[in-house]
mmCIF file of C-alpha atoms and ligand atoms in Angstrom:
data_model
loop_
_atom_site.group_PDB
_atom_site.id
_atom_site.type_symbol
_atom_site.label_atom_id
_atom_site.label_comp_id
_atom_site.label_asym_id
_atom_site.label_seq_id
_atom_site.Cartn_x
_atom_site.Cartn_y
_atom_site.Cartn_z
ATOM 1 C CA MET A 1 0.000 0.000 0.000
ATOM 2 C CA ARG A 2 1.679 3.239 -1.162
ATOM 3 C CA GLU A 3 1.328 6.231 1.158
ATOM 4 C CA ARG A 4 2.942 9.622 1.745
ATOM 5 C CA ALA A 5 5.045 10.328 4.815
ATOM 6 C CA ALA A 6 7.588 12.702 6.299
ATOM 7 C CA ILE A 7 10.790 10.671 6.440
ATOM 8 C CA LEU A 8 13.695 11.390 8.789
ATOM 9 C CA ARG A 9 16.548 10.026 6.638
ATOM 10 C CA GLU A 10 19.341 11.077 8.956
ATOM 11 C CA ILE A 11 19.400 12.518 12.442
ATOM 12 C CA GLY A 12 19.910 16.276 12.205
ATOM 13 C CA GLN A 13 18.449 16.625 8.696
ATOM 14 C CA PRO A 14 15.079 18.210 7.792
ATOM 15 C CA LEU A 15 12.227 15.763 7.185
ATOM 16 C CA GLU A 16 11.691 14.707 3.573
ATOM 17 C CA ILE A 17 8.247 14.129 2.141
ATOM 18 C CA GLY A 18 8.159 10.943 0.097
ATOM 19 C CA ASP A 19 6.314 7.755 -0.693
ATOM 20 C CA ILE A 20 6.352 4.807 1.680
ATOM 21 C CA VAL A 21 5.020 1.288 1.245
ATOM 22 C CA LEU A 22 3.240 -0.085 4.299
ATOM 23 C CA ALA A 23 3.700 -3.791 5.021
ATOM 24 C CA ASP A 24 0.676 -6.091 5.006
ATOM 25 C CA ILE A 25 -0.735 -5.971 8.514
ATOM 26 C CA ALA A 26 0.029 -8.867 10.848
ATOM 27 C CA PRO A 27 -2.816 -10.587 12.780
ATOM 28 C CA ASN A 28 -2.092 -8.408 15.859
ATOM 29 C CA GLN A 29 -2.019 -5.125 13.895
ATOM 30 C CA VAL A 30 -4.364 -2.503 12.490
ATOM 31 C CA ARG A 31 -3.996 -0.016 9.646
ATOM 32 C CA VAL A 32 -5.000 3.536 10.563
ATOM 33 C CA ARG A 33 -5.715 6.242 7.989
ATOM 34 C CA ILE A 34 -4.255 9.277 9.750
ATOM 35 C CA ALA A 35 -6.555 12.302 9.909
ATOM 36 C CA ALA A 36 -4.490 14.537 12.197
ATOM 37 C CA SER A 37 -1.135 14.458 13.926
ATOM 38 C CA GLY A 38 0.106 16.872 16.551
ATOM 39 C CA VAL A 39 3.751 17.848 16.510
ATOM 40 C CA CYS A 40 5.286 17.268 19.943
ATOM 41 C CA HIS A 41 8.624 18.565 21.174
ATOM 42 C CA SER A 42 9.800 14.952 21.478
ATOM 43 C CA ASP A 43 9.472 14.623 17.654
ATOM 44 C CA LEU A 44 11.769 17.605 17.217
ATOM 45 C CA SER A 45 14.171 16.211 19.823
ATOM 46 C CA GLN A 46 14.275 12.879 17.966
ATOM 47 C CA ALA A 47 14.903 14.661 14.658
ATOM 48 C CA THR A 48 17.781 16.690 16.082
ATOM 49 C CA GLY A 49 19.273 13.786 18.037
ATOM 50 C CA ALA A 50 18.484 15.185 21.493
ATOM 51 C CA LEU A 51 16.370 12.068 22.101
ATOM 52 C CA PRO A 52 17.215 8.633 20.657
ATOM 53 C CA ALA A 53 15.535 7.563 17.398
ATOM 54 C CA GLY A 54 16.210 4.995 14.715
ATOM 55 C CA ALA A 55 16.817 6.462 11.241
ATOM 56 C CA PRO A 56 15.511 6.340 8.610
ATOM 57 C CA CYS A 57 12.101 6.537 10.218
ATOM 58 C CA VAL A 58 8.698 8.195 10.057
ATOM 59 C CA LEU A 59 8.189 10.388 13.131
ATOM 60 C CA GLY A 60 4.911 11.481 14.732
ATOM 61 C CA HIS A 61 3.491 9.912 17.889
ATOM 62 C CA GLU A 62 0.411 12.095 18.519
ATOM 63 C CA GLY A 63 -2.035 10.785 15.938
ATOM 64 C CA ALA A 64 -5.712 10.118 15.377
ATOM 65 C CA GLY A 65 -7.546 8.642 12.435
ATOM 66 C CA VAL A 66 -9.857 5.972 11.085
ATOM 67 C CA ILE A 67 -9.364 2.206 11.203
ATOM 68 C CA GLU A 68 -8.943 0.891 7.677
ATOM 69 C CA ALA A 69 -7.987 -2.742 8.252
ATOM 70 C CA VAL A 70 -8.000 -5.010 11.285
ATOM 71 C CA GLY A 71 -5.822 -8.082 11.930
ATOM 72 C CA SER A 72 -7.585 -11.336 12.826
ATOM 73 C CA GLU A 73 -6.425 -11.208 16.475
ATOM 74 C CA VAL A 74 -7.719 -7.672 17.133
ATOM 75 C CA HIS A 75 -11.275 -7.581 18.456
ATOM 76 C CA HIS A 76 -11.902 -4.217 20.140
ATOM 77 C CA VAL A 77 -12.093 -2.099 16.960
ATOM 78 C CA GLU A 78 -13.536 -2.485 13.498
ATOM 79 C CA VAL A 79 -13.124 -0.822 10.128
ATOM 80 C CA GLY A 80 -14.458 2.742 10.232
ATOM 81 C CA ASP A 81 -13.871 3.277 13.954
ATOM 82 C CA HIS A 82 -12.224 6.552 14.940
ATOM 83 C CA VAL A 83 -9.162 6.018 17.132
ATOM 84 C CA VAL A 84 -6.350 7.713 18.988
ATOM 85 C CA ILE A 85 -3.035 5.845 18.851
ATOM 86 C CA ALA A 86 -1.164 5.412 22.143
ATOM 87 C CA TRP A 87 2.627 5.412 21.927
ATOM 88 C CA THR A 88 2.898 2.800 24.624
ATOM 89 C CA ALA A 89 1.144 -0.333 23.408
ATOM 90 C CA ALA A 90 0.832 -2.105 26.763
ATOM 91 C CA CYS A 91 0.742 -5.917 26.571
ATOM 92 C CA GLY A 92 -1.694 -6.251 29.495
ATOM 93 C CA HIS A 93 0.017 -9.262 31.086
ATOM 94 C CA CYS A 94 3.600 -8.395 32.119
ATOM 95 C CA TRP A 95 4.669 -7.617 35.708
ATOM 96 C CA PHE A 96 4.122 -3.865 35.192
ATOM 97 C CA CYS A 97 0.773 -4.225 33.398
ATOM 98 C CA ASN A 98 -0.429 -6.553 36.172
ATOM 99 C CA ARG A 99 0.266 -3.766 38.671
ATOM 100 C CA GLY A 100 -1.753 -1.314 36.562
ATOM 101 C CA GLU A 101 1.416 0.480 35.414
ATOM 102 C CA LEU A 102 0.608 0.182 31.720
ATOM 103 C CA HIS A 103 2.851 3.130 30.849
ATOM 104 C CA LEU A 104 5.847 1.069 32.024
ATOM 105 C CA CYS A 105 4.922 -2.132 30.136
ATOM 106 C CA ARG A 106 7.988 -4.312 29.631
ATOM 107 C CA ASN A 107 6.829 -5.582 26.229
ATOM 108 C CA ALA A 108 5.599 -2.356 24.639
ATOM 109 C CA ILE A 109 8.899 -1.228 23.135
ATOM 110 C CA PRO A 110 10.237 -4.627 21.944
ATOM 111 C CA ASP A 111 6.885 -5.627 20.411
ATOM 112 C CA THR A 112 6.478 -2.213 18.756
ATOM 113 C CA TYR A 113 9.874 -2.317 17.088
ATOM 114 C CA ALA A 114 9.477 -5.961 16.040
ATOM 115 C CA MET A 115 6.200 -5.390 14.171
ATOM 116 C CA PRO A 116 6.051 -5.120 10.372
ATOM 117 C CA TYR A 117 5.995 -1.455 9.387
ATOM 118 C CA ALA A 118 7.116 0.023 6.055
ATOM 119 C CA THR A 119 9.780 0.608 3.424
ATOM 120 C CA ASP A 120 10.569 3.723 1.441
ATOM 121 C CA ALA A 121 9.905 3.966 -2.305
ATOM 122 C CA ASP A 122 13.282 2.245 -3.003
ATOM 123 C CA GLY A 123 12.461 -0.694 -0.766
ATOM 124 C CA ALA A 124 14.726 0.338 2.143
ATOM 125 C CA ALA A 125 13.322 -0.556 5.572
ATOM 126 C CA LEU A 126 12.000 2.293 7.703
ATOM 127 C CA PHE A 127 11.809 2.354 11.483
ATOM 128 C CA THR A 128 8.511 3.244 13.068
ATOM 129 C CA SER A 129 8.530 6.017 15.628
ATOM 130 C CA MET A 130 7.113 4.661 18.873
ATOM 131 C CA GLY A 131 4.693 2.452 16.963
ATOM 132 C CA VAL A 132 2.681 5.438 15.741
ATOM 133 C CA SER A 133 4.499 7.170 12.826
ATOM 134 C CA SER A 134 1.649 9.597 12.316
ATOM 135 C CA PHE A 135 3.500 12.073 10.055
ATOM 136 C CA ALA A 136 1.947 10.147 7.174
ATOM 137 C CA THR A 137 -1.280 9.510 5.347
ATOM 138 C CA ALA A 138 -1.598 6.067 6.969
ATOM 139 C CA THR A 139 0.242 3.793 9.376
ATOM 140 C CA ASN A 140 0.476 0.254 10.712
ATOM 141 C CA CYS A 141 0.323 -0.162 14.468
ATOM 142 C CA LEU A 142 -0.264 -2.838 17.069
ATOM 143 C CA GLY A 143 -3.982 -3.354 17.636
ATOM 144 C CA ARG A 144 -3.463 -2.911 21.345
ATOM 145 C CA ALA A 145 -2.161 0.666 20.727
ATOM 146 C CA VAL A 146 -5.445 2.034 19.420
ATOM 147 C CA VAL A 147 -8.235 3.429 21.570
ATOM 148 C CA PRO A 148 -11.656 3.936 19.953
ATOM 149 C CA ILE A 149 -13.236 7.366 20.474
ATOM 150 C CA PRO A 150 -16.667 8.864 19.714
ATOM 151 C CA ARG A 151 -17.109 9.845 16.070
ATOM 152 C CA ASP A 152 -18.105 13.439 16.778
ATOM 153 C CA ILE A 153 -14.733 14.376 18.305
ATOM 154 C CA PRO A 154 -12.673 16.559 15.931
ATOM 155 C CA PHE A 155 -9.525 14.716 14.872
ATOM 156 C CA ASP A 156 -7.153 17.567 15.732
ATOM 157 C CA VAL A 157 -8.354 17.583 19.353
ATOM 158 C CA ALA A 158 -8.263 13.783 19.468
ATOM 159 C CA ALA A 159 -4.696 13.701 18.134
ATOM 160 C CA LEU A 160 -3.370 15.855 20.976
ATOM 161 C CA VAL A 161 -4.715 13.322 23.460
ATOM 162 C CA GLY A 162 -2.282 10.785 21.984
ATOM 163 C CA CYS A 163 0.710 12.464 23.618
ATOM 164 C CA GLY A 164 0.810 16.063 24.857
ATOM 165 C CA VAL A 165 -2.548 16.097 26.603
ATOM 166 C CA ALA A 166 -2.301 12.541 27.956
ATOM 167 C CA THR A 167 1.157 13.291 29.309
ATOM 168 C CA GLY A 168 0.532 16.792 30.618
ATOM 169 C CA ALA A 169 -2.908 16.202 32.100
ATOM 170 C CA GLY A 170 -1.929 12.704 33.254
ATOM 171 C CA ALA A 171 0.953 14.203 35.244
ATOM 172 C CA ALA A 172 -1.519 16.229 37.326
ATOM 173 C CA LEU A 173 -4.231 13.525 37.464
ATOM 174 C CA ASN A 174 -2.180 10.336 37.871
ATOM 175 C CA THR A 175 1.553 10.824 38.437
ATOM 176 C CA ALA A 176 1.457 13.625 41.029
ATOM 177 C CA PRO A 177 -2.287 14.015 41.663
ATOM 178 C CA VAL A 178 -3.257 17.615 42.401
ATOM 179 C CA GLU A 179 -5.622 18.041 45.346
ATOM 180 C CA HIS A 180 -8.142 20.846 45.641
ATOM 181 C CA GLY A 181 -6.926 23.949 47.402
ATOM 182 C CA THR A 182 -3.256 23.292 46.722
ATOM 183 C CA SER A 183 -0.629 25.432 44.998
ATOM 184 C CA VAL A 184 0.791 24.249 41.715
ATOM 185 C CA ALA A 185 3.550 25.683 39.532
ATOM 186 C CA VAL A 186 4.153 24.676 35.920
ATOM 187 C CA LEU A 187 7.481 25.386 34.223
ATOM 188 C CA GLY A 188 7.154 25.310 30.449
ATOM 189 C CA LEU A 189 3.854 26.188 28.786
ATOM 190 C CA GLY A 190 3.859 24.157 25.569
ATOM 191 C CA GLY A 191 1.151 21.645 24.716
ATOM 192 C CA VAL A 192 2.332 19.457 27.594
ATOM 193 C CA GLY A 193 2.629 22.115 30.331
ATOM 194 C CA LEU A 194 -0.648 23.798 29.366
ATOM 195 C CA ALA A 195 -2.446 20.451 29.589
ATOM 196 C CA THR A 196 -0.969 20.012 33.082
ATOM 197 C CA LEU A 197 -2.262 23.451 33.953
ATOM 198 C CA MET A 198 -5.764 22.690 32.641
ATOM 199 C CA ALA A 199 -5.870 19.460 34.648
ATOM 200 C CA ALA A 200 -4.684 21.276 37.794
ATOM 201 C CA ALA A 201 -7.558 23.719 37.294
ATOM 202 C CA VAL A 202 -10.036 20.827 36.903
ATOM 203 C CA ARG A 203 -8.696 19.320 40.148
ATOM 204 C CA GLY A 204 -9.381 22.600 41.978
ATOM 205 C CA ALA A 205 -5.879 23.905 42.664
ATOM 206 C CA ALA A 206 -6.135 27.212 44.518
ATOM 207 C CA GLU A 207 -3.009 28.711 43.009
ATOM 208 C CA ILE A 208 -1.638 27.892 39.577
ATOM 209 C CA ILE A 209 1.638 29.602 38.747
ATOM 210 C CA ALA A 210 2.529 29.475 35.058
ATOM 211 C CA ILE A 211 6.157 30.030 34.052
ATOM 212 C CA ASP A 212 7.520 30.530 30.527
ATOM 213 C CA PRO A 213 9.774 33.044 28.773
ATOM 214 C CA VAL A 214 7.265 33.400 25.889
ATOM 215 C CA ALA A 215 4.708 36.126 26.680
ATOM 216 C CA ALA A 216 1.988 34.687 24.420
ATOM 217 C CA ARG A 217 2.211 31.341 26.220
ATOM 218 C CA ARG A 218 1.909 33.045 29.605
ATOM 219 C CA GLU A 219 -1.179 34.854 28.269
ATOM 220 C CA ALA A 220 -2.640 31.568 27.049
ATOM 221 C CA ALA A 221 -1.967 30.071 30.493
ATOM 222 C CA ALA A 222 -3.801 32.923 32.192
ATOM 223 C CA SER A 223 -6.817 32.297 29.949
ATOM 224 C CA PHE A 224 -6.702 28.565 30.855
ATOM 225 C CA GLY A 225 -6.850 29.160 34.609
ATOM 226 C CA ALA A 226 -3.390 30.243 35.790
ATOM 227 C CA THR A 227 -3.749 32.557 38.783
ATOM 228 C CA HIS A 228 -0.203 33.935 38.455
ATOM 229 C CA VAL A 229 2.296 34.131 35.609
ATOM 230 C CA VAL A 230 6.060 34.315 35.990
ATOM 231 C CA ASP A 231 8.568 35.474 33.409
ATOM 232 C CA PRO A 232 12.019 33.921 34.005
ATOM 233 C CA ALA A 233 13.481 37.221 32.728
ATOM 234 C CA ASP A 234 12.203 38.925 35.891
ATOM 235 C CA GLY A 235 14.745 37.098 38.061
ATOM 236 C CA ASP A 236 15.177 33.905 40.084
ATOM 237 C CA VAL A 237 12.123 31.764 39.279
ATOM 238 C CA ALA A 238 12.163 29.754 42.525
ATOM 239 C CA ARG A 239 12.253 33.000 44.488
ATOM 240 C CA GLN A 240 9.316 34.377 42.453
ATOM 241 C CA VAL A 241 7.326 31.190 43.166
ATOM 242 C CA ARG A 242 8.117 31.421 46.883
ATOM 243 C CA ALA A 243 6.999 35.056 46.938
ATOM 244 C CA ILE A 244 3.582 33.981 45.598
ATOM 245 C CA THR A 245 3.211 31.025 47.985
ATOM 246 C CA GLY A 246 3.747 32.542 51.430
ATOM 247 C CA ARG A 247 7.542 32.097 51.047
ATOM 248 C CA ARG A 248 7.062 28.295 51.133
ATOM 249 C CA GLY A 249 7.253 27.239 47.518
ATOM 250 C CA ALA A 250 4.473 25.404 45.665
ATOM 251 C CA ASP A 251 2.950 22.117 46.848
ATOM 252 C CA ILE A 252 3.622 20.520 43.449
ATOM 253 C CA VAL A 253 5.951 21.861 40.770
ATOM 254 C CA PHE A 254 5.687 20.338 37.293
ATOM 255 C CA GLU A 255 8.677 20.684 34.974
ATOM 256 C CA ALA A 256 7.579 20.506 31.328
ATOM 257 C CA VAL A 257 10.665 21.871 29.578
ATOM 258 C CA GLY A 258 13.151 18.976 29.706
ATOM 259 C CA ARG A 259 16.381 20.665 30.794
ATOM 260 C CA SER A 260 18.636 20.118 33.803
ATOM 261 C CA ALA A 261 18.484 23.811 34.721
ATOM 262 C CA THR A 262 14.682 23.944 34.838
ATOM 263 C CA ILE A 263 14.512 20.664 36.776
ATOM 264 C CA ASP A 264 16.882 22.236 39.312
ATOM 265 C CA THR A 265 14.640 25.332 39.452
ATOM 266 C CA ALA A 266 11.558 23.145 39.874
ATOM 267 C CA ILE A 267 13.083 21.358 42.870
ATOM 268 C CA LYS A 268 14.020 24.701 44.421
ATOM 269 C CA ALA A 269 10.508 26.083 43.838
ATOM 270 C CA THR A 270 8.939 23.091 45.672
ATOM 271 C CA ARG A 271 7.863 23.643 49.292
ATOM 272 C CA ARG A 272 9.063 21.581 52.254
ATOM 273 C CA GLY A 273 7.235 18.283 51.994
ATOM 274 C CA GLY A 274 6.147 19.057 48.450
ATOM 275 C CA THR A 275 6.541 17.186 45.172
ATOM 276 C CA THR A 276 8.561 17.963 42.056
ATOM 277 C CA CYS A 277 7.254 16.136 38.990
ATOM 278 C CA VAL A 278 9.596 15.955 35.999
ATOM 279 C CA VAL A 279 7.584 15.679 32.779
ATOM 280 C CA GLY A 280 10.066 17.257 30.360
ATOM 281 C CA ALA A 281 12.295 14.870 28.403
ATOM 282 C CA ALA A 282 15.945 15.679 28.983
ATOM 283 C CA MET A 283 18.804 14.246 26.916
ATOM 284 C CA PRO A 284 20.308 10.879 27.925
ATOM 285 C CA GLY A 285 23.541 12.512 29.194
ATOM 286 C CA ASP A 286 21.873 15.282 31.232
ATOM 287 C CA ASP A 287 22.358 15.242 35.007
ATOM 288 C CA VAL A 288 20.697 17.084 37.845
ATOM 289 C CA ALA A 289 22.776 17.886 40.940
ATOM 290 C CA LEU A 290 20.532 17.293 43.958
ATOM 291 C CA SER A 291 21.237 18.727 47.359
ATOM 292 C CA ALA A 292 21.151 15.606 49.532
ATOM 293 C CA TYR A 293 20.592 17.896 52.513
ATOM 294 C CA ASP A 294 17.596 19.646 50.888
ATOM 295 C CA LEU A 295 16.066 16.299 49.970
ATOM 296 C CA PHE A 296 16.029 14.891 53.526
ATOM 297 C CA MET A 297 15.836 18.109 55.501
ATOM 298 C CA ASN A 298 12.946 19.457 53.480
ATOM 299 C CA ALA A 299 11.383 16.045 52.900
ATOM 300 C CA LYS A 300 10.821 16.601 49.196
ATOM 301 C CA THR A 301 9.495 14.031 46.767
ATOM 302 C CA LEU A 302 10.949 13.892 43.263
ATOM 303 C CA VAL A 303 8.943 11.924 40.721
ATOM 304 C CA GLY A 304 9.565 11.270 37.036
ATOM 305 C CA CYS A 305 6.598 11.186 34.683
ATOM 306 C CA GLN A 306 6.391 8.747 31.789
ATOM 307 C CA TYR A 307 3.373 9.400 29.515
ATOM 308 C CA GLY A 308 1.291 10.896 32.358
ATOM 309 C CA SER A 309 1.055 7.390 33.897
ATOM 310 C CA VAL A 310 -1.945 6.966 31.593
ATOM 311 C CA VAL A 311 -4.171 3.979 31.107
ATOM 312 C CA PRO A 312 -5.081 4.921 27.529
ATOM 313 C CA ALA A 313 -8.427 3.103 27.221
ATOM 314 C CA ARG A 314 -9.561 4.653 30.515
ATOM 315 C CA ASP A 315 -7.998 8.121 30.230
ATOM 316 C CA PHE A 316 -8.280 9.089 26.545
ATOM 317 C CA PRO A 317 -12.113 8.984 26.469
ATOM 318 C CA MET A 318 -12.204 10.701 29.898
ATOM 319 C CA LEU A 319 -9.990 13.563 28.678
ATOM 320 C CA LEU A 320 -12.139 13.963 25.565
ATOM 321 C CA GLU A 321 -15.243 14.075 27.790
ATOM 322 C CA LEU A 322 -13.610 16.867 29.813
ATOM 323 C CA TRP A 323 -13.100 18.724 26.528
ATOM 324 C CA ARG A 324 -16.636 18.070 25.247
ATOM 325 C CA ASN A 325 -18.137 19.381 28.469
ATOM 326 C CA GLY A 326 -16.071 22.554 28.436
ATOM 327 C CA ARG A 327 -13.890 21.601 31.417
ATOM 328 C CA MET A 328 -10.627 21.515 29.440
ATOM 329 C CA PRO A 329 -10.409 23.748 26.322
ATOM 330 C CA LEU A 330 -8.126 21.365 24.455
ATOM 331 C CA ASP A 331 -9.158 22.789 21.068
ATOM 332 C CA ARG A 332 -7.452 26.044 22.034
ATOM 333 C CA LEU A 333 -4.107 24.245 22.153
ATOM 334 C CA VAL A 334 -4.391 23.839 18.355
ATOM 335 C CA THR A 335 -3.110 27.161 17.052
ATOM 336 C CA ARG A 336 -2.204 26.198 13.489
ATOM 337 C CA ARG A 337 -3.147 23.456 11.039
ATOM 338 C CA VAL A 338 -0.814 22.610 8.159
ATOM 339 C CA ALA A 339 -0.553 19.936 5.489
ATOM 340 C CA LEU A 340 1.920 17.046 5.807
ATOM 341 C CA ASP A 341 4.182 18.785 3.248
ATOM 342 C CA GLU A 342 4.674 21.648 5.691
ATOM 343 C CA VAL A 343 5.954 19.504 8.555
ATOM 344 C CA ASN A 344 9.267 21.369 8.708
ATOM 345 C CA ASP A 345 7.328 24.632 9.234
ATOM 346 C CA ALA A 346 5.628 22.929 12.174
ATOM 347 C CA PHE A 347 9.085 22.132 13.600
ATOM 348 C CA ALA A 348 10.060 25.789 13.110
ATOM 349 C CA ASP A 349 6.965 26.839 15.110
ATOM 350 C CA LEU A 350 8.039 24.530 17.953
ATOM 351 C CA SER A 351 11.612 25.828 17.952
ATOM 352 C CA SER A 352 10.528 29.444 18.054
ATOM 353 C CA GLY A 353 7.620 28.983 20.474
ATOM 354 C CA ALA A 354 5.127 30.290 17.874
ATOM 355 C CA GLY A 355 1.548 29.378 18.778
ATOM 356 C CA ILE A 356 1.017 26.324 20.983
ATOM 357 C CA ARG A 357 0.466 23.123 18.942
ATOM 358 C CA THR A 358 0.737 22.967 15.176
ATOM 359 C CA VAL A 359 -1.251 19.997 13.880
ATOM 360 C CA LEU A 360 -0.719 18.225 10.562
ATOM 361 C CA VAL A 361 -4.049 17.496 8.901
ATOM 362 C CA ASN A 362 -4.595 15.192 5.926
HETATM 363 N N1 NAD B 401 7.408 12.520 29.923
HETATM 364 C C1 NAD B 401 6.853 12.199 28.777
HETATM 365 O O1 NAD B 401 6.375 11.082 28.614
HETATM 366 C C2 NAD B 401 6.783 13.227 27.693
HETATM 367 C C3 NAD B 401 5.791 13.150 26.716
HETATM 368 C C4 NAD B 401 5.678 14.190 25.793
HETATM 369 C C5 NAD B 401 6.558 15.239 25.809
HETATM 370 N N2 NAD B 401 7.550 15.265 26.752
HETATM 371 C C6 NAD B 401 8.492 16.375 26.842
HETATM 372 O O2 NAD B 401 7.819 17.448 27.490
HETATM 373 C C7 NAD B 401 8.485 18.668 27.148
HETATM 374 C C8 NAD B 401 7.478 19.694 26.676
HETATM 375 O O3 NAD B 401 6.936 19.295 25.424
HETATM 376 P P1 NAD B 401 6.059 20.323 24.559
HETATM 377 O O4 NAD B 401 5.656 19.591 23.346
HETATM 378 O O5 NAD B 401 5.057 20.980 25.422
HETATM 379 O O6 NAD B 401 7.223 21.379 24.171
HETATM 380 P P2 NAD B 401 7.135 22.915 23.754
HETATM 381 O O7 NAD B 401 8.408 23.212 23.058
HETATM 382 O O8 NAD B 401 5.854 23.211 23.071
HETATM 383 O O9 NAD B 401 7.097 23.662 25.181
HETATM 384 C C9 NAD B 401 8.226 23.842 25.990
HETATM 385 C C10 NAD B 401 8.072 25.214 26.648
HETATM 386 O O10 NAD B 401 9.152 25.405 27.569
HETATM 387 C C11 NAD B 401 9.428 26.786 27.558
HETATM 388 N N3 NAD B 401 10.710 27.073 28.198
HETATM 389 C C12 NAD B 401 11.948 27.112 27.645
HETATM 390 N N4 NAD B 401 12.851 27.482 28.568
HETATM 391 C C13 NAD B 401 12.167 27.689 29.729
HETATM 392 C C14 NAD B 401 12.547 28.108 31.047
HETATM 393 N N5 NAD B 401 13.832 28.369 31.359
HETATM 394 N N6 NAD B 401 11.584 28.241 31.984
HETATM 395 C C15 NAD B 401 10.294 27.984 31.692
HETATM 396 N N7 NAD B 401 9.883 27.585 30.452
HETATM 397 C C16 NAD B 401 10.809 27.430 29.495
HETATM 398 C C17 NAD B 401 9.370 27.150 26.077
HETATM 399 O O11 NAD B 401 9.231 28.552 25.889
HETATM 400 C C18 NAD B 401 8.128 26.380 25.663
HETATM 401 O O12 NAD B 401 6.942 27.173 25.793
HETATM 402 C C19 NAD B 401 9.543 18.287 26.111
HETATM 403 O O13 NAD B 401 10.773 18.063 26.780
HETATM 404 C C20 NAD B 401 8.999 16.980 25.568
HETATM 405 O O14 NAD B 401 10.012 16.205 24.958
HETATM 406 C C21 NAD B 401 7.658 14.292 27.689
HETATM 407 ZN ZN1 ZN B 402 5.131 13.566 22.617
HETATM 408 ZN ZN1 ZN B 403 2.905 -5.204 29.769
#
């Protein structure tokens, strides 16, 4: 089956639009005709080499579309169903899945990279990206990766739930659950951080402090429920957070940038007994120097967040319900829609902080 896709030929190069040939689906796979794909910072990081990726590959891990073919072993979807694709295809029976930690499934990555995917027009094998590869007109994925959604949900909103919204909102709902009346700070107001902020608002946080150097993103945060905004250019961010929170620091600080320096700031902006939740994806060699004294003396909790600790089949429809009922304005995260051919412009938007999420639509 010949399709179009944005191919990362070599790490560090721009994406190339070209033809791909999808493999015949295996019994445990489905074919999804992609309707929309969000462009997440992790795609850009994979393209530049900041995060690991196999090349050549087709990036994109925030996709939604329509089921076009179903393998004989897949029973929860049928042709014509609308779906969001999860980038962790949990097996449902390993040690982690049995504990309900589907986001940590031991078999998700090996099974994803072992599945038949695609070749380029010359017959050279392509790697999938996280089993989704949504920068394309269609994809092959494991049946267990797809979550059916109601047919009236717009595909661009649905796509964001595949990564940025699941991760960001999941951080505040699952990984470091926000309780009503608490103070929350969010460092980094991209699609991920703004989803964290929206979820903190839904959970009834009393104070939501939104931090980003980009003025338009701080303004967006204020319109999504931030009670305070902080510009890092105005001086020490941890000190600014403490000034807002009775000199204590925030109960929970979410880091959604992915750099050592902002993780350090997040820990410093966390109150005694509070929690720092690291959502941003730093590079494999990045370190954070912790004060061992601060950690014990101030009894802080530091927690890493993988994919918002989501259970996709439970959380994706729930997040879309929150959108449908006006509790989380996820549609306002979509600030630009472009065609697949313009994927490199979408990367430029991400690099420059223009808009919030640029979505590829087919
Ligand atoms: N943990 C996971 O499973 C997971 C999943 C998806 C994305 N991520 C990661 O989450 C991070 C955010 O992704 P995104 O798509 O929202 O990215 P994005 O580029 O849209 O947003 C990042 C934001 O951080 C801001 N920023 C930069 N320096 C800052 C500073 N010093 N202080 C405060 N803010 C600063 C930028 O202005 C930008 O608004 C990335 O690192 C991404 O790779 C992690
Ligand atoms: Zn992502
Ligand atoms: Zn598993």
